[in-house]
CSV table of C-alpha atoms and ligand atoms in Angstrom, one decimal:
chain,number,residue,atom,x,y,z
A,30,UNK,CA,-5.9,-29.3,16.0
A,31,UNK,CA,-5.0,-25.6,16.3
A,32,UNK,CA,-4.0,-24.1,13.0
A,33,UNK,CA,-1.2,-21.6,13.4
A,34,UNK,CA,-0.3,-19.3,10.5
A,35,UNK,CA,2.9,-17.4,11.1
A,36,UNK,CA,2.2,-13.7,11.3
A,37,UNK,CA,4.3,-11.4,9.2
A,38,UNK,CA,6.5,-9.3,11.5
A,39,UNK,CA,8.8,-6.3,10.8
A,40,UNK,CA,11.4,-5.1,13.2
A,41,UNK,CA,11.8,-1.3,13.1
A,42,UNK,CA,13.4,-0.8,16.5
A,43,UNK,CA,17.2,-1.2,15.8
A,44,UNK,CA,18.1,1.8,18.1
A,45,UNK,CA,16.8,-0.3,21.0
A,46,UNK,CA,18.8,-3.4,20.0
A,47,UNK,CA,19.8,-5.4,16.9
A,48,UNK,CA,19.9,-9.1,16.3
A,49,UNK,CA,23.3,-10.8,16.6
A,50,UNK,CA,24.7,-11.2,13.1
A,51,UNK,CA,25.2,-15.0,12.3
A,52,UNK,CA,28.8,-14.3,11.3
A,53,UNK,CA,29.3,-12.6,14.7
A,54,UNK,CA,27.8,-15.6,16.5
A,55,UNK,CA,30.0,-18.0,14.5
A,56,UNK,CA,33.1,-16.0,15.4
A,57,UNK,CA,32.2,-16.1,19.1
A,58,UNK,CA,31.3,-19.8,19.4
A,59,UNK,CA,34.8,-21.4,19.7
A,60,UNK,CA,35.4,-19.1,22.7
A,61,UNK,CA,32.6,-20.9,24.7
A,62,UNK,CA,34.2,-24.3,24.1
A,63,UNK,CA,37.6,-25.3,22.7
A,64,UNK,CA,39.1,-21.9,23.1
A,65,UNK,CA,38.0,-21.3,26.7
A,66,UNK,CA,41.3,-20.0,28.1
A,67,UNK,CA,41.7,-17.0,30.4
A,68,UNK,CA,43.4,-14.2,28.5
A,69,UNK,CA,45.7,-13.6,31.5
A,70,UNK,CA,47.0,-17.2,31.6
A,71,UNK,CA,50.5,-17.7,30.3
A,72,UNK,CA,50.0,-21.2,28.8
A,73,UNK,CA,48.8,-21.8,25.2
A,74,UNK,CA,45.1,-21.7,26.1
A,75,UNK,CA,45.6,-18.2,27.6
A,76,UNK,CA,47.7,-17.0,24.7
A,77,UNK,CA,45.0,-17.9,22.2
A,78,UNK,CA,42.4,-16.1,24.2
A,79,UNK,CA,44.8,-13.1,24.6
A,80,UNK,CA,45.4,-13.0,20.9
A,81,UNK,CA,41.7,-13.1,20.2
A,82,UNK,CA,40.9,-10.2,22.6
A,83,UNK,CA,43.7,-8.1,21.1
A,84,UNK,CA,42.6,-8.8,17.6
A,85,UNK,CA,39.1,-7.7,18.6
A,86,UNK,CA,40.5,-4.6,20.2
A,87,UNK,CA,42.3,-3.7,17.0
A,88,UNK,CA,39.0,-4.2,15.0
A,89,UNK,CA,37.1,-1.9,17.4
A,90,UNK,CA,39.9,0.7,17.2
A,91,UNK,CA,40.0,0.6,13.4
A,92,UNK,CA,36.2,1.3,13.3
A,93,UNK,CA,36.7,4.6,15.2
A,94,UNK,CA,40.2,5.6,13.9
A,95,UNK,CA,41.9,4.9,17.3
A,96,UNK,CA,44.9,3.0,18.5
A,97,UNK,CA,44.1,-0.4,19.9
A,98,UNK,CA,45.9,0.4,23.2
A,99,UNK,CA,43.3,3.2,23.8
A,100,UNK,CA,40.3,0.9,23.6
A,101,UNK,CA,38.9,-0.6,26.9
A,102,UNK,CA,36.3,-3.3,26.7
A,103,UNK,CA,33.3,-2.8,29.0
A,104,UNK,CA,30.0,-4.4,29.8
A,105,UNK,CA,28.2,-2.0,27.4
A,106,UNK,CA,27.4,1.6,26.6
A,107,UNK,CA,26.2,2.4,30.1
A,108,UNK,CA,29.4,1.2,31.8
A,109,UNK,CA,31.5,3.1,29.2
A,110,UNK,CA,29.6,6.3,29.9
A,111,UNK,CA,29.9,5.8,33.7
A,112,UNK,CA,33.6,5.0,33.4
A,113,UNK,CA,34.3,8.0,31.2
A,114,UNK,CA,32.5,10.5,33.4
A,115,UNK,CA,33.2,9.2,36.9
A,116,UNK,CA,36.7,8.2,35.8
A,117,UNK,CA,37.7,11.7,34.7
A,118,UNK,CA,35.9,13.5,37.6
A,119,UNK,CA,37.4,11.2,40.2
A,120,UNK,CA,40.9,11.6,38.8
A,121,UNK,CA,40.7,15.4,39.0
A,122,UNK,CA,42.2,17.1,42.0
A,123,UNK,CA,40.3,20.4,41.4
A,124,UNK,CA,38.5,21.5,44.5
A,125,UNK,CA,35.4,22.8,42.6
A,126,UNK,CA,34.4,20.6,39.7
A,127,UNK,CA,32.1,21.4,36.8
A,128,UNK,CA,30.8,19.3,34.0
A,129,UNK,CA,29.0,20.5,30.8
A,130,UNK,CA,26.5,18.2,29.1
A,131,UNK,CA,23.2,18.6,27.1
A,132,UNK,CA,19.6,18.1,28.0
A,133,UNK,CA,19.1,15.3,25.4
A,134,UNK,CA,21.7,12.8,26.6
A,135,UNK,CA,20.8,9.2,27.2
A,136,UNK,CA,20.1,8.4,30.8
A,137,UNK,CA,23.4,6.6,31.0
A,138,UNK,CA,25.0,10.1,30.9
A,139,UNK,CA,22.2,12.1,32.5
A,140,UNK,CA,21.8,10.0,35.5
A,141,UNK,CA,25.6,9.7,35.9
A,142,UNK,CA,25.7,13.5,35.9
A,143,UNK,CA,22.9,13.6,38.5
A,144,UNK,CA,24.8,11.2,40.7
A,145,UNK,CA,27.8,13.6,40.4
A,146,UNK,CA,25.6,16.4,41.6
A,147,UNK,CA,24.9,14.5,44.8
A,148,UNK,CA,28.7,14.5,45.4
A,149,UNK,CA,29.0,18.3,45.0
A,150,UNK,CA,30.0,18.4,41.3
A,151,UNK,CA,28.2,21.1,39.4
A,152,UNK,CA,26.6,20.2,36.1
A,153,UNK,CA,25.3,22.5,33.3
A,154,UNK,CA,22.7,20.9,31.1
A,155,UNK,CA,22.8,22.9,27.8
A,156,UNK,CA,19.5,23.1,25.9
A,157,UNK,CA,19.2,22.2,22.2
A,158,UNK,CA,17.4,23.7,19.2
A,159,UNK,CA,13.9,22.8,18.1
A,160,UNK,CA,15.5,20.3,15.7
A,161,UNK,CA,17.4,18.6,18.5
A,162,UNK,CA,20.9,19.9,17.9
A,163,UNK,CA,23.1,21.7,20.5
A,164,UNK,CA,24.8,25.0,19.5
A,165,UNK,CA,28.6,24.8,20.0
A,166,UNK,CA,28.5,28.4,21.1
A,167,UNK,CA,26.2,27.5,24.0
A,168,UNK,CA,28.7,24.8,25.0
A,169,UNK,CA,31.5,27.5,24.9
A,170,UNK,CA,29.4,29.9,27.0
A,171,UNK,CA,28.7,27.2,29.6
A,172,UNK,CA,32.5,26.7,30.2
A,173,UNK,CA,33.9,28.0,33.5
A,174,UNK,CA,37.5,27.9,34.9
A,175,UNK,CA,36.6,24.8,37.0
A,176,UNK,CA,35.0,22.9,34.0
A,177,UNK,CA,36.9,19.7,33.6
A,178,UNK,CA,34.7,17.7,31.2
A,179,UNK,CA,32.3,18.2,28.4
A,180,UNK,CA,30.0,15.2,27.5
A,181,UNK,CA,27.9,15.5,24.3
A,182,UNK,CA,26.4,12.5,22.5
A,183,UNK,CA,27.2,12.0,18.9
A,184,UNK,CA,23.8,10.9,17.6
A,185,UNK,CA,20.6,11.1,19.7
A,186,UNK,CA,18.9,7.8,20.3
A,187,UNK,CA,15.4,9.1,19.9
A,188,UNK,CA,15.7,11.6,17.0
A,189,UNK,CA,18.9,10.4,15.3
A,190,UNK,CA,20.1,14.0,15.2
A,191,UNK,CA,23.9,14.3,14.9
A,192,UNK,CA,25.6,16.8,17.2
A,193,UNK,CA,28.4,19.1,15.9
A,194,UNK,CA,31.2,17.3,17.7
A,195,UNK,CA,34.1,18.6,15.6
A,196,UNK,CA,33.3,22.2,16.6
A,197,UNK,CA,32.8,21.2,20.3
A,198,UNK,CA,36.1,19.2,20.1
A,199,UNK,CA,37.9,22.4,19.0
A,200,UNK,CA,36.2,24.3,21.8
A,201,UNK,CA,37.3,21.7,24.4
A,202,UNK,CA,40.8,21.6,23.1
A,203,UNK,CA,41.1,25.4,23.2
A,204,UNK,CA,39.8,25.5,26.8
A,205,UNK,CA,41.9,22.5,27.8
A,206,UNK,CA,38.8,20.5,29.0
A,207,UNK,CA,38.3,16.8,28.5
A,208,UNK,CA,35.7,15.9,25.9
A,209,UNK,CA,33.6,12.7,26.1
A,210,UNK,CA,31.0,11.6,23.5
A,211,UNK,CA,28.4,8.9,23.9
A,212,UNK,CA,28.6,7.5,20.3
A,213,UNK,CA,26.5,4.4,21.0
A,214,UNK,CA,24.0,5.5,18.3
A,215,UNK,CA,26.4,6.7,15.7
A,216,UNK,CA,29.0,4.0,15.6
A,217,UNK,CA,28.3,1.7,12.7
A,218,UNK,CA,25.7,4.1,11.2
A,219,UNK,CA,27.9,7.1,10.2
A,220,UNK,CA,31.7,7.5,10.1
A,221,UNK,CA,33.2,8.0,13.5
A,222,UNK,CA,36.8,9.1,13.8
A,223,UNK,CA,38.1,10.0,17.2
A,224,UNK,CA,40.8,12.3,15.7
A,225,UNK,CA,38.4,14.1,13.4
A,226,UNK,CA,35.9,14.6,16.2
A,227,UNK,CA,38.5,15.7,18.7
A,228,UNK,CA,37.2,13.5,21.5
A,229,UNK,CA,39.3,12.3,24.4
A,230,UNK,CA,36.8,9.6,25.4
A,231,UNK,CA,34.1,7.9,23.3
A,232,UNK,CA,31.5,5.2,24.3
A,233,UNK,CA,30.1,2.5,22.0
A,234,UNK,CA,27.9,-0.6,22.5
A,235,UNK,CA,27.9,-4.0,21.0
A,236,UNK,CA,24.2,-4.7,20.8
A,237,UNK,CA,23.5,-1.6,18.6
A,238,UNK,CA,25.8,-2.9,15.9
A,239,UNK,CA,24.8,-6.6,15.6
A,240,UNK,CA,27.0,-7.9,18.4
A,241,UNK,CA,25.5,-9.3,21.7
A,242,UNK,CA,24.1,-7.3,24.6
A,243,UNK,CA,26.5,-6.8,27.6
A,244,UNK,CA,29.6,-5.8,25.7
A,245,UNK,CA,30.8,-2.3,24.7
A,246,UNK,CA,33.9,-0.2,24.7
A,247,UNK,CA,35.3,3.1,25.9
A,248,UNK,CA,38.0,4.8,23.8
A,249,UNK,CA,40.4,6.7,26.2
A,250,UNK,CA,43.0,8.9,24.5
A,251,UNK,CA,46.4,8.1,25.8
A,252,UNK,CA,47.4,10.6,28.5
A,253,UNK,CA,43.8,11.1,29.8
A,254,UNK,CA,43.7,11.1,33.6
A,255,UNK,CA,40.9,8.6,34.4
A,256,UNK,CA,40.4,6.5,37.6
A,257,UNK,CA,38.9,3.1,37.2
A,258,UNK,CA,35.5,2.4,38.6
A,259,UNK,CA,36.2,-1.1,39.7
A,260,UNK,CA,39.2,-2.4,41.6
A,261,UNK,CA,40.7,-5.8,41.1
A,262,UNK,CA,43.5,-7.3,38.9
A,263,UNK,CA,45.6,-5.4,36.4
A,264,UNK,CA,43.5,-6.2,33.4
A,265,UNK,CA,43.1,-3.7,30.5
A,266,UNK,CA,46.0,-1.5,31.8
A,267,UNK,CA,44.3,-1.1,35.2
A,268,UNK,CA,41.5,0.8,33.6
A,269,UNK,CA,38.9,-1.9,33.8
A,270,UNK,CA,39.9,-4.9,36.0
A,271,UNK,CA,38.1,-8.2,35.7
A,272,UNK,CA,38.8,-11.3,33.5
A,273,UNK,CA,38.0,-10.3,29.9
A,274,UNK,CA,34.8,-11.7,28.4
A,275,UNK,CA,36.7,-13.2,25.5
A,276,UNK,CA,33.7,-14.4,23.5
A,277,UNK,CA,31.9,-11.0,23.9
A,278,UNK,CA,35.0,-9.1,22.9
A,279,UNK,CA,35.5,-11.3,19.8
A,280,UNK,CA,31.8,-10.7,18.9
A,281,UNK,CA,32.2,-6.9,19.2
A,282,UNK,CA,35.4,-7.1,17.2
A,283,UNK,CA,33.7,-9.1,14.4
A,284,UNK,CA,30.7,-6.7,14.4
A,285,UNK,CA,33.1,-3.7,14.2
A,286,UNK,CA,35.0,-5.3,11.3
A,287,UNK,CA,31.7,-5.9,9.4
A,288,UNK,CA,30.3,-2.4,10.2
A,289,UNK,CA,33.5,-0.9,8.8
A,290,UNK,CA,33.3,-2.9,5.6
A,291,UNK,CA,29.6,-2.4,5.0
A,292,UNK,CA,28.9,1.1,6.4
A,293,UNK,CA,28.9,3.1,3.2
A,294,UNK,CA,26.6,0.8,1.3
A,295,UNK,CA,24.3,-0.1,4.2
A,296,UNK,CA,23.8,3.4,5.3
A,297,UNK,CA,22.9,4.6,1.9
A,298,UNK,CA,20.4,1.8,1.4
A,299,UNK,CA,18.9,2.2,4.9
A,300,UNK,CA,18.6,6.0,4.4
A,301,UNK,CA,16.6,5.5,1.2
A,302,UNK,CA,14.2,3.2,3.0
A,303,UNK,CA,13.9,5.6,5.9
A,304,UNK,CA,13.3,8.6,3.6
A,305,UNK,CA,10.6,6.6,1.7
A,306,UNK,CA,8.9,5.6,5.0
A,307,UNK,CA,8.9,9.2,6.1
A,308,UNK,CA,7.6,10.7,2.8
A,309,UNK,CA,5.0,8.0,2.3
A,310,UNK,CA,3.7,8.4,5.9
A,311,UNK,CA,3.6,12.1,5.4
A,312,UNK,CA,1.6,11.8,2.3
A,313,UNK,CA,-0.8,9.1,3.6
A,314,UNK,CA,-1.5,10.4,7.1
A,315,UNK,CA,-2.7,13.9,7.9
A,316,UNK,CA,-1.5,15.8,11.0
A,317,UNK,CA,1.9,14.2,11.4
A,318,UNK,CA,5.3,15.8,11.8
A,319,UNK,CA,8.8,14.4,11.7
A,320,UNK,CA,10.7,15.5,14.8
A,321,UNK,CA,14.3,16.8,14.1
A,322,UNK,CA,13.7,16.6,10.3
A,323,UNK,CA,15.8,19.6,9.4
A,324,UNK,CA,18.9,18.4,11.3
A,325,UNK,CA,21.6,16.1,10.0
A,326,UNK,CA,20.4,12.6,11.2
A,327,UNK,CA,21.6,9.1,11.3
A,328,UNK,CA,20.4,7.3,8.2
A,329,UNK,CA,18.2,4.8,10.0
A,330,UNK,CA,16.1,6.9,12.4
A,331,UNK,CA,12.8,8.7,12.1
A,332,UNK,CA,10.8,10.1,15.0
A,333,UNK,CA,7.2,11.0,14.1
A,334,UNK,CA,4.5,12.8,16.1
A,335,UNK,CA,1.1,11.3,15.2
A,336,UNK,CA,-1.1,14.0,16.7
A,337,UNK,CA,-4.3,12.9,18.5
A,338,UNK,CA,-3.0,9.4,19.4
A,339,UNK,CA,-1.3,8.1,22.5
A,340,UNK,CA,2.1,6.7,21.6
A,341,UNK,CA,2.1,3.7,23.9
A,342,UNK,CA,-1.3,2.6,22.5
A,343,UNK,CA,0.0,3.0,19.0
A,344,UNK,CA,3.1,0.9,19.7
A,345,UNK,CA,0.9,-1.9,21.1
A,346,UNK,CA,-1.6,-1.7,18.3
A,347,UNK,CA,1.2,-1.8,15.7
A,348,UNK,CA,2.8,-4.7,17.4
A,349,UNK,CA,-0.4,-6.6,17.3
A,350,UNK,CA,-0.4,-6.0,13.5
A,351,UNK,CA,3.3,-7.1,13.2
A,352,UNK,CA,5.2,-3.8,13.3
A,353,UNK,CA,7.7,-3.3,16.1
A,354,UNK,CA,8.7,0.3,16.9
A,355,UNK,CA,8.9,2.3,20.1
A,356,UNK,CA,8.0,5.5,21.9
A,357,UNK,CA,10.6,7.8,23.5
A,358,UNK,CA,8.6,7.8,26.6
A,359,UNK,CA,9.8,6.2,29.8
A,360,UNK,CA,7.3,4.6,32.0
A,361,UNK,CA,8.0,5.6,35.6
A,362,UNK,CA,5.8,4.8,38.6
A,363,UNK,CA,2.9,3.9,36.4
A,364,UNK,CA,2.7,7.3,34.7
A,365,UNK,CA,3.9,7.7,31.2
A,366,UNK,CA,6.3,10.7,31.3
A,367,UNK,CA,6.9,12.5,28.1
A,368,UNK,CA,10.4,11.9,26.7
A,369,UNK,CA,13.0,14.4,28.0
A,370,UNK,CA,14.4,14.6,24.5
A,371,UNK,CA,11.1,15.6,22.9
A,372,UNK,CA,10.4,18.0,25.8
A,373,UNK,CA,13.9,19.5,25.3
A,374,UNK,CA,13.1,20.3,21.6
A,375,UNK,CA,10.0,22.1,22.7
A,376,UNK,CA,7.2,19.6,22.0
A,377,UNK,CA,4.2,20.0,24.2
A,378,UNK,CA,3.5,16.9,26.4
A,379,UNK,CA,0.7,15.7,24.3
A,380,UNK,CA,2.8,15.8,21.1
A,381,UNK,CA,5.7,14.2,22.8
A,382,UNK,CA,3.4,11.4,24.0
A,383,UNK,CA,2.1,11.0,20.4
A,384,UNK,CA,5.6,10.5,19.0
A,385,UNK,CA,7.0,7.2,17.8
A,386,UNK,CA,10.5,6.2,16.8
A,387,UNK,CA,11.1,3.9,13.8
A,388,UNK,CA,14.7,2.8,13.5
A,389,UNK,CA,15.7,0.7,10.6
A,390,UNK,CA,18.5,-1.8,10.1
A,391,UNK,CA,20.6,-3.3,7.4
A,392,UNK,CA,18.3,-6.4,7.4
A,393,UNK,CA,15.2,-4.4,6.5
A,394,UNK,CA,13.9,-4.7,2.9
A,395,UNK,CA,11.6,-2.8,0.7
A,396,UNK,CA,9.0,-5.5,1.3
A,397,UNK,CA,9.3,-4.8,5.0
A,398,UNK,CA,8.7,-1.1,4.2
A,399,UNK,CA,5.6,-1.9,2.1
A,400,UNK,CA,4.2,-4.0,4.9
A,401,UNK,CA,4.8,-1.3,7.5
A,402,UNK,CA,3.2,1.2,5.1
A,403,UNK,CA,0.2,-1.0,4.7
A,404,UNK,CA,-0.3,-1.2,8.5
A,405,UNK,CA,0.6,2.2,10.0
A,406,UNK,CA,-1.9,4.6,8.4
A,407,UNK,CA,-4.8,2.2,9.1
A,408,UNK,CA,-3.9,1.8,12.8
A,409,UNK,CA,-3.3,5.5,13.3
A,410,UNK,CA,-6.7,6.3,11.7
A,411,UNK,CA,-8.4,3.7,13.9
A,412,UNK,CA,-6.9,5.1,17.1
A,413,UNK,CA,-7.7,8.7,16.0
A,414,UNK,CA,-11.3,7.7,15.5
A,415,UNK,CA,-11.4,6.9,19.2
A,416,UNK,CA,-10.1,10.4,20.1
A,417,UNK,CA,-12.8,13.0,20.8
A,418,UNK,CA,-10.3,15.7,19.8
A,419,UNK,CA,-9.6,14.4,16.3
A,420,UNK,CA,-11.5,15.8,13.4
A,421,UNK,CA,-10.5,14.3,10.0
A,422,UNK,CA,-9.4,17.0,7.6
A,423,UNK,CA,-11.7,17.3,4.7
A,424,UNK,CA,-9.0,16.3,2.2
A,425,UNK,CA,-8.5,13.0,4.1
A,426,UNK,CA,-12.1,11.9,3.8
B,12,PLP,N1,23.8,5.6,25.1
B,12,PLP,C1,22.9,5.7,24.1
B,12,PLP,C2,22.8,6.9,23.3
B,12,PLP,C3,22.0,4.6,24.0
B,12,PLP,O1,21.1,4.6,23.0
B,12,PLP,C4,22.1,3.5,24.8
B,12,PLP,C5,21.2,2.3,24.7
B,12,PLP,O2,20.1,2.5,24.3
B,12,PLP,C6,23.1,3.5,25.8
B,12,PLP,C7,23.9,4.6,25.9
B,12,PLP,C8,23.3,2.3,26.7
B,12,PLP,O3,24.0,1.3,26.1
B,12,PLP,P1,23.9,-0.2,26.7
B,12,PLP,O4,22.5,-0.7,26.5
B,12,PLP,O5,25.0,-1.0,26.0
B,12,PLP,O6,24.2,-0.1,28.2
């Protein structure tokens, strides 16, 4: 008889996705069974579904300081980014169109901008500092008379660095240019208020805040000229046709409500764990560096370059020992390309390839941290021993 002993596992990859919170699942369940109505139907089944969707819209709006009427449910962060960018560009009657963004955006924004370029729209990709933060003056300098949109993410998914949106919001308002922010990695982790940030459009995603995958939202300030990407019925004020996914909207609403209530305590606790993880790793492992350390960062994220190791191998070796984390590298056509974010902050390709992201969540405990700390230094040392380039510093012997 095979003896199976459950291996201890610690999940430190919450920027990739989060588990659905049991309370979120519980809130959603009735909408798969008894409360199955179509929110557009006028009978009581429909009315119940409509009421649930609108309550969820209010909860999402409350989390970001918006009016419920300005929140559009989408299939996730990617769709919200596409809708914001294509929607504003398509609605503009300008003959020449120019968009300003940064070099460290998520591919949901970068590849949307590249698609715009194939349609003749010009895009400026503004560089960032060595700590992964864009200078608002560089955004200002990139503006042109034909600029119609600025898109700058709130928190970077790889580094956690928080971008100076308030200043960029003021620049956008002065220049009368629309301002979109991909806030997928900041919502639920730090306070997000659309008025304080001065954004006209803001994207968020359910599965980063303990709601399911496949649901998100776009905030669209009232009066913003935006074309829909899809065509169909008159759902969601014609901005996103299609029968609303009631259960998913309810899940996002519940997660938003919980995030709003728990944000101050959770973020402080998670920040303490992250800071301890960072300082312990720095003291136990030679030749490492925390990327973006001097910038304001989301409380849960740390990105660390472990010189002389190959990041993908380290992720796999850590996973085998029970620690789940990730690299920023995207694997394309068999070759591991260094992350565009780490390249943009000036890391040489070998340092970018040696970098790992650990992203904590509210469910992580100090026991998780102790476990991770008992595993990571040993695994790094083991992989380094295989590297012909690595020489142990005398102090580490
Ligand atoms: N934007 C950022 C910054 C992200 O981190 C992600 C997901 O990783 C997305 C957009 C895409 O969101 P979704 O997975 O909901 O499409």
